PDB file of C-alpha atoms in Angstrom:
ATOM      1  CA  MET S  29     -40.482  56.700 -87.821  1.00  0.00           C
ATOM      2  CA  LYS S  30     -43.642  55.091 -86.732  1.00  0.00           C
ATOM      3  CA  THR S  31     -45.616  56.927 -89.842  1.00  0.00           C
ATOM      4  CA  LYS S  32     -42.665  55.730 -92.283  1.00  0.00           C
ATOM      5  CA  LEU S  33     -42.972  52.231 -90.661  1.00  0.00           C
ATOM      6  CA  SER S  34     -46.942  52.284 -90.795  1.00  0.00           C
ATOM      7  CA  PHE S  35     -47.197  53.412 -94.566  1.00  0.00           C
ATOM      8  CA  LEU S  36     -44.362  51.109 -95.750  1.00  0.00           C
ATOM      9  CA  LEU S  37     -46.791  48.306 -94.113  1.00  0.00           C
ATOM     10  CA  VAL S  38     -49.606  49.383 -95.981  1.00  0.00           C
ATOM     11  CA  LEU S  39     -47.792  49.981 -99.200  1.00  0.00           C
ATOM     12  CA  LEU S  40     -46.417  46.112 -98.679  1.00  0.00           C
ATOM     13  CA  THR S  41     -49.762  44.982 -98.017  1.00  0.00           C
ATOM     14  CA  PHE S  42     -51.250  46.709-101.439  1.00  0.00           C
ATOM     15  CA  ILE S  43     -48.529  45.519-103.281  1.00  0.00           C
ATOM     16  CA  THR S  44     -48.911  41.805-102.191  1.00  0.00           C
ATOM     17  CA  SER S  45     -52.405  41.586-102.281  1.00  0.00           C
ATOM     18  CA  ASN S  46     -52.473  42.819-105.970  1.00  0.00           C
ATOM     19  CA  GLY S  47     -49.925  40.314-106.762  1.00  0.00           C
ATOM     20  CA  PHE S  48     -51.827  37.447-105.562  1.00  0.00           C
ATOM     21  CA  ALA S  49     -54.967  38.280-107.242  1.00  0.00           C
ATOM     22  CA  GLN S  50     -53.888  38.321-110.921  1.00  0.00           C
ATOM     23  CA  GLU S  51     -56.280  38.284-113.528  1.00  0.00           C
ATOM     24  CA  LYS S  52     -56.504  35.213-115.852  1.00  0.00           C
ATOM     25  CA  THR S  53     -53.527  34.315-118.109  1.00  0.00           C
ATOM     26  CA  LYS S  54     -53.948  34.271-121.836  1.00  0.00           C
ATOM     27  CA  LYS S  55     -53.555  30.390-121.679  1.00  0.00           C
ATOM     28  CA  GLN S  56     -56.037  30.151-119.057  1.00  0.00           C
ATOM     29  CA  LEU S  57     -58.796  32.119-121.018  1.00  0.00           C
ATOM     30  CA  LYS S  58     -58.000  30.217-124.388  1.00  0.00           C
ATOM     31  CA  ALA S  59     -58.557  26.997-122.624  1.00  0.00           C
ATOM     32  CA  GLU S  60     -61.879  28.318-121.090  1.00  0.00           C
ATOM     33  CA  ARG S  61     -62.956  29.447-124.569  1.00  0.00           C
ATOM     34  CA  GLU S  62     -62.124  25.878-125.956  1.00  0.00           C
ATOM     35  CA  LEU S  63     -63.909  24.227-123.483  1.00  0.00           C
ATOM     36  CA  GLN S  64     -67.019  26.521-124.028  1.00  0.00           C
ATOM     37  CA  LYS S  65     -66.913  25.820-127.787  1.00  0.00           C
ATOM     38  CA  GLN S  66     -66.392  21.953-127.054  1.00  0.00           C
ATOM     39  CA  LYS S  67     -69.648  22.032-124.726  1.00  0.00           C
ATOM     40  CA  GLU S  68     -71.678  24.152-127.397  1.00  0.00           C
ATOM     41  CA  THR S  69     -70.585  21.735-130.183  1.00  0.00           C
ATOM     42  CA  GLU S  70     -71.401  18.447-127.841  1.00  0.00           C
ATOM     43  CA  ALA S  71     -74.777  19.958-127.142  1.00  0.00           C
ATOM     44  CA  LEU S  72     -75.414  20.397-131.184  1.00  0.00           C
ATOM     45  CA  ILE S  73     -74.394  16.786-132.049  1.00  0.00           C
ATOM     46  CA  ASN S  74     -76.612  15.288-129.247  1.00  0.00           C
ATOM     47  CA  SER S  75     -79.603  17.192-129.991  1.00  0.00           C
ATOM     48  CA  LYS S  76     -79.193  15.971-133.811  1.00  0.00           C
ATOM     49  CA  ASN S  77     -80.102  19.588-134.733  1.00  0.00           C
ATOM     50  CA  PHE S  78     -77.285  21.813-136.883  1.00  0.00           C
ATOM     51  CA  VAL S  79     -76.537  23.558-139.930  1.00  0.00           C
ATOM     52  CA  PHE S  80     -73.228  22.723-141.600  1.00  0.00           C
ATOM     53  CA  ASP S  81     -71.905  25.723-143.550  1.00  0.00           C
ATOM     54  CA  ALA S  82     -69.551  24.662-146.565  1.00  0.00           C
ATOM     55  CA  GLU S  83     -66.544  26.719-146.891  1.00  0.00           C
ATOM     56  CA  ARG S  84     -64.537  24.255-149.367  1.00  0.00           C
ATOM     57  CA  ALA S  85     -65.316  21.544-151.658  1.00  0.00           C
ATOM     58  CA  ASN S  86     -62.987  18.454-152.171  1.00  0.00           C
ATOM     59  CA  PRO S  87     -64.034  16.782-155.276  1.00  0.00           C
ATOM     60  CA  MET S  88     -62.312  13.087-155.770  1.00  0.00           C
ATOM     61  CA  GLY S  89     -59.331  13.634-158.164  1.00  0.00           C
ATOM     62  CA  TYR S  90     -59.752  17.782-158.511  1.00  0.00           C
ATOM     63  CA  ARG S  91     -58.223  20.647-156.751  1.00  0.00           C
ATOM     64  CA  THR S  92     -59.905  21.989-153.721  1.00  0.00           C
ATOM     65  CA  ILE S  93     -62.454  24.623-154.690  1.00  0.00           C
ATOM     66  CA  ILE S  94     -63.132  27.562-152.112  1.00  0.00           C
ATOM     67  CA  LEU S  95     -66.878  28.487-151.889  1.00  0.00           C
ATOM     68  CA  ASP S  96     -68.752  31.441-151.245  1.00  0.00           C
ATOM     69  CA  PHE S  97     -69.290  32.253-147.694  1.00  0.00           C
ATOM     70  CA  ASN S  98     -72.575  31.617-145.915  1.00  0.00           C
ATOM     71  CA  THR S  99     -74.013  30.480-149.325  1.00  0.00           C
ATOM     72  CA  TYR S 100     -73.699  26.672-149.041  1.00  0.00           C
ATOM     73  CA  THR S 101     -75.508  24.877-146.330  1.00  0.00           C
ATOM     74  CA  MET S 102     -76.793  21.660-145.104  1.00  0.00           C
ATOM     75  CA  LYS S 103     -79.630  21.417-142.840  1.00  0.00           C
ATOM     76  CA  VAL S 104     -79.591  18.249-140.341  1.00  0.00           C
ATOM     77  CA  SER S 105     -82.399  17.437-137.792  1.00  0.00           C
ATOM     78  CA  GLU S 106     -83.818  13.886-137.049  1.00  0.00           C
ATOM     79  CA  GLU S 107     -86.597  14.560-139.038  1.00  0.00           C
ATOM     80  CA  LYS S 108     -84.925  15.931-142.058  1.00  0.00           C
ATOM     81  CA  VAL S 109     -81.707  16.712-144.062  1.00  0.00           C
ATOM     82  CA  THR S 110     -81.844  19.532-146.514  1.00  0.00           C
ATOM     83  CA  CYS S 111     -78.999  19.758-148.632  1.00  0.00           C
ATOM     84  CA  ASP S 112     -77.940  22.682-150.714  1.00  0.00           C
ATOM     85  CA  LEU S 113     -74.596  21.996-152.073  1.00  0.00           C
ATOM     86  CA  PRO S 114     -72.668  22.609-155.253  1.00  0.00           C
ATOM     87  CA  TYR S 115     -71.276  19.495-156.853  1.00  0.00           C
ATOM     88  CA  PHE S 116     -67.815  19.337-158.792  1.00  0.00           C
ATOM     89  CA  GLY S 117     -66.991  15.683-160.093  1.00  0.00           C
ATOM     90  CA  ARG S 118     -68.213  12.700-162.280  1.00  0.00           C
ATOM     91  CA  GLY S 119     -71.494  12.003-162.755  1.00  0.00           C
ATOM     92  CA  TYR S 120     -72.482   8.472-163.598  1.00  0.00           C
ATOM     93  CA  ASN S 121     -76.367   8.223-164.149  1.00  0.00           C
ATOM     94  CA  VAL S 122     -77.530  11.988-164.147  1.00  0.00           C
ATOM     95  CA  ALA S 123     -80.771  12.681-166.051  1.00  0.00           C
ATOM     96  CA  TYR S 124     -79.985  14.443-169.371  1.00  0.00           C
ATOM     97  CA  GLY S 125     -80.640  18.334-169.032  1.00  0.00           C
ATOM     98  CA  SER S 126     -81.230  17.829-165.006  1.00  0.00           C
ATOM     99  CA  SER S 127     -81.915  21.094-163.215  1.00  0.00           C
ATOM    100  CA  ASP S 128     -79.859  19.886-160.105  1.00  0.00           C
ATOM    101  CA  GLY S 129     -76.789  22.067-160.213  1.00  0.00           C
ATOM    102  CA  GLY S 130     -75.437  20.383-157.265  1.00  0.00           C
ATOM    103  CA  MET S 131     -76.033  18.277-154.380  1.00  0.00           C
ATOM    104  CA  LYS S 132     -79.367  19.217-153.702  1.00  0.00           C
ATOM    105  CA  PHE S 133     -81.751  16.867-151.935  1.00  0.00           C
ATOM    106  CA  GLU S 134     -84.206  16.557-149.134  1.00  0.00           C
ATOM    107  CA  GLY S 135     -84.933  13.097-146.804  1.00  0.00           C
ATOM    108  CA  LYS S 136     -85.344  11.501-143.682  1.00  0.00           C
ATOM    109  CA  PRO S 137     -82.387  10.503-142.207  1.00  0.00           C
ATOM    110  CA  GLU S 138     -81.890   6.930-141.251  1.00  0.00           C
ATOM    111  CA  ASN S 139     -79.399   4.593-139.682  1.00  0.00           C
ATOM    112  CA  ILE S 140     -77.750   7.553-137.613  1.00  0.00           C
ATOM    113  CA  THR S 141     -74.666   6.463-135.922  1.00  0.00           C
ATOM    114  CA  ILE S 142     -72.575   9.066-133.517  1.00  0.00           C
ATOM    115  CA  GLU S 143     -69.408   7.753-132.536  1.00  0.00           C
ATOM    116  CA  ASN S 144     -67.260   9.767-129.960  1.00  0.00           C
ATOM    117  CA  LYS S 145     -63.618  10.238-130.888  1.00  0.00           C
ATOM    118  CA  LYS S 146     -60.528  11.629-129.391  1.00  0.00           C
ATOM    119  CA  LYS S 147     -60.750  15.323-131.045  1.00  0.00           C
ATOM    120  CA  GLY S 148     -64.409  15.252-132.003  1.00  0.00           C
ATOM    121  CA  TYR S 149     -67.320  13.339-133.258  1.00  0.00           C
ATOM    122  CA  ASN S 150     -68.158  10.767-136.263  1.00  0.00           C
ATOM    123  CA  ILE S 151     -71.824  10.941-137.396  1.00  0.00           C
ATOM    124  CA  LYS S 152     -72.849   8.715-140.353  1.00  0.00           C
ATOM    125  CA  MET S 153     -76.385   8.914-141.751  1.00  0.00           C
ATOM    126  CA  THR S 154     -78.294   7.594-144.668  1.00  0.00           C
ATOM    127  CA  VAL S 155     -80.636   9.981-146.596  1.00  0.00           C
ATOM    128  CA  LYS S 156     -83.099   8.525-149.548  1.00  0.00           C
ATOM    129  CA  GLY S 157     -83.607  11.486-152.112  1.00  0.00           C
ATOM    130  CA  GLU S 158     -85.928  11.682-154.570  1.00  0.00           C
ATOM    131  CA  ARG S 159     -83.667  10.100-157.033  1.00  0.00           C
ATOM    132  CA  ASP S 160     -80.865   8.962-155.276  1.00  0.00           C
ATOM    133  CA  VAL S 161     -79.617   7.505-151.921  1.00  0.00           C
ATOM    134  CA  TYR S 162     -76.847   9.400-150.020  1.00  0.00           C
ATOM    135  CA  VAL S 163     -74.532   8.314-147.288  1.00  0.00           C
ATOM    136  CA  LEU S 164     -73.440  11.169-145.094  1.00  0.00           C
ATOM    137  CA  LEU S 165     -70.167  10.993-143.230  1.00  0.00           C
ATOM    138  CA  PHE S 166     -69.452  13.918-140.757  1.00  0.00           C
ATOM    139  CA  SER S 167     -66.352  14.446-138.895  1.00  0.00           C
ATOM    140  CA  VAL S 168     -66.963  17.171-136.498  1.00  0.00           C
ATOM    141  CA  PHE S 169     -64.244  18.466-134.356  1.00  0.00           C
ATOM    142  CA  TYR S 170     -64.592  20.129-130.707  1.00  0.00           C
ATOM    143  CA  ASP S 171     -63.804  23.581-132.063  1.00  0.00           C
ATOM    144  CA  GLY S 172     -66.944  23.418-134.482  1.00  0.00           C
ATOM    145  CA  GLY S 173     -65.165  22.473-137.513  1.00  0.00           C
ATOM    146  CA  ALA S 174     -66.341  20.097-139.808  1.00  0.00           C
ATOM    147  CA  ASN S 175     -66.014  17.775-143.008  1.00  0.00           C
ATOM    148  CA  VAL S 176     -68.834  15.949-144.619  1.00  0.00           C
ATOM    149  CA  SER S 177     -68.252  13.450-147.060  1.00  0.00           C
ATOM    150  CA  ILE S 178     -71.359  12.596-149.576  1.00  0.00           C
ATOM    151  CA  ASN S 179     -71.192   9.247-151.190  1.00  0.00           C
ATOM    152  CA  SER S 180     -74.155   8.587-153.921  1.00  0.00           C
ATOM    153  CA  ASN S 181     -75.089   5.973-156.125  1.00  0.00           C
ATOM    154  CA  ASN S 182     -75.144   8.408-159.165  1.00  0.00           C
ATOM    155  CA  ARG S 183     -72.220  10.670-158.561  1.00  0.00           C
ATOM    156  CA  GLY S 184     -68.687  10.506-157.506  1.00  0.00           C
ATOM    157  CA  VAL S 185     -67.503  10.990-154.036  1.00  0.00           C
ATOM    158  CA  ILE S 186     -67.234  14.493-152.773  1.00  0.00           C
ATOM    159  CA  SER S 187     -66.308  15.952-149.549  1.00  0.00           C
ATOM    160  CA  TYR S 188     -66.694  19.507-147.884  1.00  0.00           C
ATOM    161  CA  ASP S 189     -65.053  21.459-145.079  1.00  0.00           C
ATOM    162  CA  GLY S 190     -66.768  23.621-143.105  1.00  0.00           C
ATOM    163  CA  LYS S 191     -68.296  24.460-139.778  1.00  0.00           C
ATOM    164  CA  ILE S 192     -71.478  23.646-137.958  1.00  0.00           C
ATOM    165  CA  ARG S 193     -73.630  25.808-136.130  1.00  0.00           C
ATOM    166  CA  ALA S 194     -77.179  25.996-134.284  1.00  0.00           C
ATOM    167  CA  PRO S 195     -80.007  26.504-136.754  1.00  0.00           C
ATOM    168  CA  LYS S 196     -81.476  30.070-136.792  1.00  0.00           C
ATOM    169  CA  THR S 197     -85.002  30.532-135.196  1.00  0.00           C
ATOM    170  CA  GLU S 198     -86.358  31.515-138.803  1.00  0.00           C
ATOM    171  CA  GLU S 199     -84.718  28.106-140.278  1.00  0.00           C
ATOM    172  CA  ASN S 200     -86.680  26.301-137.337  1.00  0.00           C
ATOM    173  CA  LYS S 201     -90.105  27.779-138.611  1.00  0.00           C
ATOM    174  CA  LYS S 202     -89.735  26.605-142.138  1.00  0.00           C
TER     175      LYS S 202
END
């Protein structure tokens, strides 16, 4: 009888100890992943050094256009913005036979403002290109999703949906 009681006591102890030492639930794991992504996004925004990968173009007055994956990017740093995005829309003052087939420009960002919003950040900057002045408006969400709206003197407004990421080391060397 004593052995049965001892066995039952050991079994009960084993069962209750496993019951209290549960693994994290799916909800807790998801919340941790979201918090980690939020911290990564915040670090990218604060460093003012990130790459925007465009996934969709939203021209004013036209339908949404899905872009090739990882083909069109905008590299942003405090020293220089390099944009290589396609353009769909209306041009007001574009040189005849111009070889730029899209929003392609480089320049130093000026008047950078960063606002912390409820679910992300709004970043505004002005870039003077070779032939035009561009006003860039970024809406960056905590999950890394982003939208950038480009306003130009010579072309109609266009916006792009995509994601931001940290620049790769080869991109920093260039």
